[in-house]
CSV table of C-alpha atoms and ligand atoms in Angstrom, one decimal:
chain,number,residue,atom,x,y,z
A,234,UNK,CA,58.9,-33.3,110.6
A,235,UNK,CA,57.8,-29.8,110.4
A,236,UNK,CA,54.0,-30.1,110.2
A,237,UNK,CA,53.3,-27.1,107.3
A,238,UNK,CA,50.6,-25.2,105.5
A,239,UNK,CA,51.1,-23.5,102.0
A,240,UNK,CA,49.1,-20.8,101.1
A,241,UNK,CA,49.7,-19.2,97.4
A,242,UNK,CA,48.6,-17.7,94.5
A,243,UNK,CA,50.5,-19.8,91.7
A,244,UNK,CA,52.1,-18.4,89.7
A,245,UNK,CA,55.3,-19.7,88.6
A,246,UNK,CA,57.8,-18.8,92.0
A,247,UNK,CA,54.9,-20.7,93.7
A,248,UNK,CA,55.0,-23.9,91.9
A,249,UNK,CA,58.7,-24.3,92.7
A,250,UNK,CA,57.9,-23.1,96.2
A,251,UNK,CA,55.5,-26.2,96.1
A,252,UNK,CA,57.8,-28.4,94.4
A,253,UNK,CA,60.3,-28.2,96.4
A,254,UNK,CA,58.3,-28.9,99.4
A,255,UNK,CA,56.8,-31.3,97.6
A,256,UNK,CA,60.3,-32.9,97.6
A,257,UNK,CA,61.1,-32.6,100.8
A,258,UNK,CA,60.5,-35.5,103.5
A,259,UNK,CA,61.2,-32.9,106.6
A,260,UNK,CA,57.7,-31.1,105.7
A,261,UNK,CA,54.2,-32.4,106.9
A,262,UNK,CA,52.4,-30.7,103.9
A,263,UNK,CA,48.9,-30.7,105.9
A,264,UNK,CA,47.5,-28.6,103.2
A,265,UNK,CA,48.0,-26.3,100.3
A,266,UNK,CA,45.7,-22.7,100.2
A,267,UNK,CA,45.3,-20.5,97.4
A,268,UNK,CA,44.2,-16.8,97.3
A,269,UNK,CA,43.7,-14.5,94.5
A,270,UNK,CA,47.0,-12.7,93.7
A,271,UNK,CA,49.4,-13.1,90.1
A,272,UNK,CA,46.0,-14.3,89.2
A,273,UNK,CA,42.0,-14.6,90.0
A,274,UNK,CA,41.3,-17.6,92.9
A,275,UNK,CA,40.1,-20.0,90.1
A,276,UNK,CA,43.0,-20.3,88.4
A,277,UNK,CA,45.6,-20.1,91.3
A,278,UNK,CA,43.6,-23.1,92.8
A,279,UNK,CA,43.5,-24.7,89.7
A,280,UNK,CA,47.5,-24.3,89.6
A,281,UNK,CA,47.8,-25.5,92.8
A,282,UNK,CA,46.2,-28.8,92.2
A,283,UNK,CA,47.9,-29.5,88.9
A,284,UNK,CA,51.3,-29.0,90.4
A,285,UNK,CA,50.7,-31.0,93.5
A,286,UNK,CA,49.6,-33.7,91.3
A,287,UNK,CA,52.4,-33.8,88.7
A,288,UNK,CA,54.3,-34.5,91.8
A,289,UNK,CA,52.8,-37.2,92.4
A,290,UNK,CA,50.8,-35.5,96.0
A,291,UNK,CA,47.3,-35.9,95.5
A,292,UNK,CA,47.1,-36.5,99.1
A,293,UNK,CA,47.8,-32.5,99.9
A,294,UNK,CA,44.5,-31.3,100.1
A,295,UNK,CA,43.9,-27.6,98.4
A,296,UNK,CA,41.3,-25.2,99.8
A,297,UNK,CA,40.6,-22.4,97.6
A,298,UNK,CA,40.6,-18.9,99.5
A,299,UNK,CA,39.9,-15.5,98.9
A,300,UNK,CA,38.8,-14.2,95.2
A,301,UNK,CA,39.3,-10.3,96.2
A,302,UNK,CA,41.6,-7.9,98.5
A,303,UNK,CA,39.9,-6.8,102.1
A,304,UNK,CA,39.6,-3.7,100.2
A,305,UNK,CA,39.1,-3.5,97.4
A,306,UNK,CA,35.7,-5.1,94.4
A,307,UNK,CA,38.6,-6.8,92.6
A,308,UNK,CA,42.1,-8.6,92.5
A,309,UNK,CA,44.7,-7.2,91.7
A,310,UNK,CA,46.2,-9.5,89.2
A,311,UNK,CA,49.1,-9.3,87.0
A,312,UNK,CA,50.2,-11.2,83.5
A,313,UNK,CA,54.0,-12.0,84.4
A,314,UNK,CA,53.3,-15.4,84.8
A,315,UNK,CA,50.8,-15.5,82.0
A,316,UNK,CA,46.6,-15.4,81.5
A,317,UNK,CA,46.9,-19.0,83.1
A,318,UNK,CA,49.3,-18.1,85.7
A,319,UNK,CA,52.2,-20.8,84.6
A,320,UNK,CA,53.2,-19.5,81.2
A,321,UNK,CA,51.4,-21.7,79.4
A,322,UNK,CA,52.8,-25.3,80.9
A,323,UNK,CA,49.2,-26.9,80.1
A,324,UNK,CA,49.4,-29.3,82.9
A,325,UNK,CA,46.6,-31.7,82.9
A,326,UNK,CA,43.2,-30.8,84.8
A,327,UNK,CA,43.0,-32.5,87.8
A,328,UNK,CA,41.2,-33.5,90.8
A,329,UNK,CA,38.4,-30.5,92.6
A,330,UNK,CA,39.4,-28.5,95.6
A,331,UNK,CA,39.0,-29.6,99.2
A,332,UNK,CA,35.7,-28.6,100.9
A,333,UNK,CA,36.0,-25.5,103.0
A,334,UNK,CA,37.0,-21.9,102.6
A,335,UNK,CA,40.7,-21.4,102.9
A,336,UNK,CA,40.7,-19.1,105.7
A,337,UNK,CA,38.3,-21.9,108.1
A,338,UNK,CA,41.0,-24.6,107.1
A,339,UNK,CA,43.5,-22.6,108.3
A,340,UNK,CA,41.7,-21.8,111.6
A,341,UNK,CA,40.7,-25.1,112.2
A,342,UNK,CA,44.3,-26.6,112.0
A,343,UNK,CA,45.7,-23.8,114.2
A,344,UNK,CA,42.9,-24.4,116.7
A,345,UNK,CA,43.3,-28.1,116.4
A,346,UNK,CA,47.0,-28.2,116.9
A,347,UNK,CA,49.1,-27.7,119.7
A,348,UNK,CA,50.4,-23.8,119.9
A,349,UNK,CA,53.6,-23.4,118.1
A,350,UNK,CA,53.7,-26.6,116.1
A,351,UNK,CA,52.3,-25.7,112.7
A,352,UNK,CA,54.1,-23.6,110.5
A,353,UNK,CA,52.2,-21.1,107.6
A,354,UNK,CA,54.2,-20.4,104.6
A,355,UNK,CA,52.1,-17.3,102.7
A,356,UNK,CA,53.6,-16.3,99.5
A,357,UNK,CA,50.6,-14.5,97.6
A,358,UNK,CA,48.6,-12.2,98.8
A,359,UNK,CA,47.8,-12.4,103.1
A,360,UNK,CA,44.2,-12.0,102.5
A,361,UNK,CA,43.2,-15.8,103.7
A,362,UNK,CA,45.2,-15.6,106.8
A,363,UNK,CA,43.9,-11.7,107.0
A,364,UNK,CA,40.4,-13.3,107.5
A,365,UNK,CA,41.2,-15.9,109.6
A,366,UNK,CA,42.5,-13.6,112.2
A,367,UNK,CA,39.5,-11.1,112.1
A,368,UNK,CA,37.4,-14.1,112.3
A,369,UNK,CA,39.2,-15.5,115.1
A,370,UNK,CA,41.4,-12.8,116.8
A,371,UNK,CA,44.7,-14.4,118.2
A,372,UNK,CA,44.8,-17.5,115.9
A,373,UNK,CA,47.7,-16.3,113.7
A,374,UNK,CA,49.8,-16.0,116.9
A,375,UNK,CA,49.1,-20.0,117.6
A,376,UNK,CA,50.9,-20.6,114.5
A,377,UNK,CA,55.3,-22.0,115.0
A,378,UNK,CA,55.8,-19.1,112.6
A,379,UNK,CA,54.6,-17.2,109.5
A,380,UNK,CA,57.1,-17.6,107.2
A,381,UNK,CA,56.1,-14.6,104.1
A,382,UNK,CA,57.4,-14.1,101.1
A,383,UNK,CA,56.1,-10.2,100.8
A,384,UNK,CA,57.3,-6.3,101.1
A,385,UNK,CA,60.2,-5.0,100.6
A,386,UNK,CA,61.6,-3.2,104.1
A,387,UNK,CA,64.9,-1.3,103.0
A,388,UNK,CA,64.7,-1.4,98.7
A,389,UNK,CA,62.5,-0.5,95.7
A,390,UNK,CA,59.2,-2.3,95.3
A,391,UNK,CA,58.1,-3.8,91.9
A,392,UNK,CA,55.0,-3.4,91.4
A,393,UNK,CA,55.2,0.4,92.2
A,394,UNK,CA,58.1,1.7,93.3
A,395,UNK,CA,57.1,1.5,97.0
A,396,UNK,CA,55.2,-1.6,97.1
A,397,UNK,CA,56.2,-5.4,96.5
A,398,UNK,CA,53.4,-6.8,94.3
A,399,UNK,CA,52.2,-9.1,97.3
A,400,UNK,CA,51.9,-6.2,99.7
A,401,UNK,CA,50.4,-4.1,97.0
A,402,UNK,CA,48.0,-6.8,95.9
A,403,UNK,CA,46.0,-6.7,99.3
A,404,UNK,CA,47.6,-3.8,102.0
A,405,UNK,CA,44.8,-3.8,104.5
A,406,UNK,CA,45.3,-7.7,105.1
A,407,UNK,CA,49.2,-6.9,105.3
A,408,UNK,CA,48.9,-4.9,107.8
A,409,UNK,CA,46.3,-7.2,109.7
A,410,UNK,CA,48.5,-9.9,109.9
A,411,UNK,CA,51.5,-8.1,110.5
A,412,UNK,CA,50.0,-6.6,113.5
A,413,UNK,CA,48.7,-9.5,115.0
A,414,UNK,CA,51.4,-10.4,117.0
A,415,UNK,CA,52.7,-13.8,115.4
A,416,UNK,CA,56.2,-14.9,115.1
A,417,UNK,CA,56.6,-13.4,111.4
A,418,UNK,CA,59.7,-14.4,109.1
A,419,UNK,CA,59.6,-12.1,106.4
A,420,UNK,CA,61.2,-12.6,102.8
A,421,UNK,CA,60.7,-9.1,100.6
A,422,UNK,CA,62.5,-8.1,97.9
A,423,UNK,CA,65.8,-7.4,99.9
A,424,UNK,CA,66.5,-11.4,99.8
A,425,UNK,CA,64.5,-12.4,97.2
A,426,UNK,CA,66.3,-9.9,94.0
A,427,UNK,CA,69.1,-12.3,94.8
A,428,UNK,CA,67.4,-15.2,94.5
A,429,UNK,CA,68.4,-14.8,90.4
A,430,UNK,CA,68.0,-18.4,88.5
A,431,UNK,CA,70.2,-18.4,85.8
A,432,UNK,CA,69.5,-20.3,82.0
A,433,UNK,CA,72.3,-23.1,83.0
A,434,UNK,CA,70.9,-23.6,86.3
A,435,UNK,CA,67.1,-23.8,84.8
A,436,UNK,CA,68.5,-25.9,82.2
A,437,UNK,CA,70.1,-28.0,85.2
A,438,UNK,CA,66.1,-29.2,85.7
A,439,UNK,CA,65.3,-29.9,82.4
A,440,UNK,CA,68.4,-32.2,82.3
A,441,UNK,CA,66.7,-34.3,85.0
A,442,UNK,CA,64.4,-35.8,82.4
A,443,UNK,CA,61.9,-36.1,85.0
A,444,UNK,CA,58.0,-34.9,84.4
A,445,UNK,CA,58.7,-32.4,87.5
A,446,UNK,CA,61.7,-31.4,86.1
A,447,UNK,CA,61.1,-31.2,82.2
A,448,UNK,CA,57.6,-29.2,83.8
A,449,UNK,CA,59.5,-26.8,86.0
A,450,UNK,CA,62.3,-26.0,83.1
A,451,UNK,CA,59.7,-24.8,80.6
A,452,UNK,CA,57.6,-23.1,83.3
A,453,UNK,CA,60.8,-20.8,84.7
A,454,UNK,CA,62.5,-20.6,80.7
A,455,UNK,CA,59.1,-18.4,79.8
A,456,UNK,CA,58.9,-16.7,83.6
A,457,UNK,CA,62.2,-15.9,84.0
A,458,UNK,CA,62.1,-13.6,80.7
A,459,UNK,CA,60.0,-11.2,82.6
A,460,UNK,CA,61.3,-11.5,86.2
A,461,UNK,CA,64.4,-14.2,86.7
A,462,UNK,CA,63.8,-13.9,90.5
A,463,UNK,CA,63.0,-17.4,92.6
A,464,UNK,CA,61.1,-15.3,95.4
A,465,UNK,CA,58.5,-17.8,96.9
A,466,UNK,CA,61.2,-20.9,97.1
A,467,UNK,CA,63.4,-18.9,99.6
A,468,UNK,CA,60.6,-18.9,102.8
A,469,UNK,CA,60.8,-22.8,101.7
A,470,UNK,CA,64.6,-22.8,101.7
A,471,UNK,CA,64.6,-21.4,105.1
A,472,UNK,CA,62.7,-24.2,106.7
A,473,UNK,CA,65.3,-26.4,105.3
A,474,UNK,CA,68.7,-24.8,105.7
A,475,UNK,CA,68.1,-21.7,107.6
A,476,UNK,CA,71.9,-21.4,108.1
A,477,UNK,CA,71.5,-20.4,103.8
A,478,UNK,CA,70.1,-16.6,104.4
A,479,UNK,CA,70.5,-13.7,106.9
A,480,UNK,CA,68.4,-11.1,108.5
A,481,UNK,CA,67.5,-8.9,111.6
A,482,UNK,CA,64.8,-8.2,113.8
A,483,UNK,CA,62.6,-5.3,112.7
A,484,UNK,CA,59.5,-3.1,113.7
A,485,UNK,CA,57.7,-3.6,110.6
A,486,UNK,CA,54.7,-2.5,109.2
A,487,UNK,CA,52.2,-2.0,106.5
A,488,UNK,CA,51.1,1.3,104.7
A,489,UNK,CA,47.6,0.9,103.7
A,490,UNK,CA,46.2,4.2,102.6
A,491,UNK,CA,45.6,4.5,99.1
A,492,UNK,CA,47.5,6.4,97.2
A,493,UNK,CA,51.4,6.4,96.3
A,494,UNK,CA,52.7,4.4,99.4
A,495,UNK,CA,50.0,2.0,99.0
A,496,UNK,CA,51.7,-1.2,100.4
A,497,UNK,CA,54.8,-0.1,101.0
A,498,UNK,CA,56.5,-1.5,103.9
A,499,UNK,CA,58.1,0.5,106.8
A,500,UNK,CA,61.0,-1.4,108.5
A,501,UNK,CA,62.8,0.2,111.9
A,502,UNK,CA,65.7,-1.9,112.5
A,503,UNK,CA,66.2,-3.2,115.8
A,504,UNK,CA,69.2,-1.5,116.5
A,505,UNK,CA,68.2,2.0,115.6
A,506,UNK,CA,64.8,1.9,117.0
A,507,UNK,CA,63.2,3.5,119.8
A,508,UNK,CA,61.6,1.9,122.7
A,509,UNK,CA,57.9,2.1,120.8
A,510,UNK,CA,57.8,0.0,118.7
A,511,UNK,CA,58.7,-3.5,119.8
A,512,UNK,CA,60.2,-5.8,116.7
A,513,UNK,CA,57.5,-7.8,115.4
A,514,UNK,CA,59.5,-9.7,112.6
A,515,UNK,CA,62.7,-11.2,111.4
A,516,UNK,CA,63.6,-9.7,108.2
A,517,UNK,CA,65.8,-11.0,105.9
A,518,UNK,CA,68.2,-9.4,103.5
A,519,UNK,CA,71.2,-11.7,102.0
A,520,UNK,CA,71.2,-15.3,101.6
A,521,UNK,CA,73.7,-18.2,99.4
A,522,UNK,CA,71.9,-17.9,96.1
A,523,UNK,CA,73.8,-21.0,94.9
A,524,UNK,CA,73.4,-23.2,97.6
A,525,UNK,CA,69.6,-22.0,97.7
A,526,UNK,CA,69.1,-23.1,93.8
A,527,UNK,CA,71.2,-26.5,94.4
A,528,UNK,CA,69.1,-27.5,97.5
A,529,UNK,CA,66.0,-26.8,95.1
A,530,UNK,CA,67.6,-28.9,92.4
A,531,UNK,CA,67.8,-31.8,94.6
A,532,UNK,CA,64.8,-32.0,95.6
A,533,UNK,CA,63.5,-31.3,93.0
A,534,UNK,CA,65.8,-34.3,91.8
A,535,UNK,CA,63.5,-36.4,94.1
A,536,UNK,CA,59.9,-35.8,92.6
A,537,UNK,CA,58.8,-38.0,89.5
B,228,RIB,O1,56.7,-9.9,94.4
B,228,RIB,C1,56.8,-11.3,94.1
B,228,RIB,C2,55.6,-12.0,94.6
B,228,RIB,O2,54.5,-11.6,93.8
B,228,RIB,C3,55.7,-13.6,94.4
B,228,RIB,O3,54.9,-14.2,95.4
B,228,RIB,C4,55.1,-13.8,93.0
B,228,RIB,O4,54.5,-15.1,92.9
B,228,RIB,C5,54.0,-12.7,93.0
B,228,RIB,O5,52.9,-13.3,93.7
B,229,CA,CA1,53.3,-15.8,94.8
């Protein structure tokens, strides 16, 4: 069992992120935390809930998080995934948030739990697990792995065209929590503009005839007009079949000046790097797109 934390800012990519670990018996979903990102903290939590309980996991407790960047009055918020943040799916309200800030849950169960045994998953935003290392300095590096879905080290961005939207969204937590020293597992855009679903494969869920699966077909059919890329399911893939992508060790870090680099990510590859600056993350950059999207079929498969 890997014992696991979520934390996200659903959005569609997210939901299947959570779905699919949702559907997975290897993961020890100890708790799901939501941050402002595609959109504001009250509806990404709201998201969060409504997706863990259409499948059927009203046990995973979901702490809301941060409503705004370290820097910045406001979120950063964008409309890809629609003013509700899942295109519209109108999945029933549902039970109220766990107690606690999202950033103190997180603390507490890497405080609580022996070093390298719980693994975060972050794909919104890094501003709760930003927090939770200025509040407690070291705690990120108690943590198995961070596993992010976030930058993009050696391509475009697409949000600006230096910046992934996650980077972008909050740059000065980015940089916090790529500097603190954890063992980081990053998915940017390099891996994840390969991650392309196509309209058989989303169809391939509808076809299931399952609440999950009829759900998760109308949710990606709408999404996937504006951006037909599964990013937040690969860190989730990983975990499970880790033999599916491929990367190499980095020095990577986080611009956060404002201004036209804002959140853009700087990668050194290990290879081609002098002796200053010590790899701090595993980047990935290719991975089996069809085996990824059958493995999320599956278990999807497995969810009511
Ligand atoms: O750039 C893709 C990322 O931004 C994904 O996490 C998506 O959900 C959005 O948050
Ligand atoms: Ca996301």
């Amino acid at each position: 069992m890997i014992p696991l934390i979520i934390d996200c800012d659903p959005g569609i990519d997210d939901a299947l992120a959570l779905l699919l670990a949702a559907g997975s018996v290897e993961f020890e979903l100890l708790a799901v935390t939501t941050v402002a990102g595609n959109r504001p903290v009250e509806t990404t939590t709201a998201n969060a809930r409504r997706i863990l309980d259409l499948a059927g996991r009203e046990d995973v407790p979901v702490h809301a998080g941060c409503a705004r960047p370290l820097g910045a009055a406001a979120p950063r918020c964008n409309l890809v995934h629609g003013e509700d943040g899942l295109c519209g799916a109108r999945l029933p309200p549902t039970r109220a948030a766990a107690p606690g800030h999202a950033a103190d849950l997180i603390t507490a169960t890497l405080m609580q739990s022996p070093p390298n045994t719980v693994t975060l998953v972050a794909v919104g935003p890094l501003t709760n697990l930003a927090l939770a290392e200025i509040k407690t300095p070291g705690v990120l590096r108690r943590a198995r792995s961070l596993v992010i879905m976030g930058g993009a080290a050696f391509c475009p961005g697409n949000i600006t065209p230096a910046a992934e939207f996650n980077f972008h969204a909050d740059p000065l937590a980015a940089h916090t929590v790529l500097a603190a020293g954890a063992d980081v597992k990053l998915f940017g855009l390099d891996v994840t503009s390969k991650a392309a679903m196509s309209a058989e494969w989303i169809e391939s869920l509808g076809a299931l005839r399952t609440r999950c699966g009829t759900a998760a077909a109308a949710m990606l059919t709408a999404y996937a007009q504006a951006d037909p890329l599964l990013h937040d399911a690969c860190p989730v893939a990983w975990l499970l079949d880790p033999t599916l992508f491929a990367g190499q060790q980095c020095s990577v870090s986080v611009d956060w000046r404002a201004g036209p680099t804002e959140g853009q990510t700087l990668a050194w590859q290990e290879e081609r790097m002098d002796k200053p600056f010590p790899p701090n993350a595993r980047v990935f950059v290719d991975l089996r797109t069809d085996r990824v999207l059958e493995l999320v079929r599956q278990r999807i498969a497995r969810l009511p």
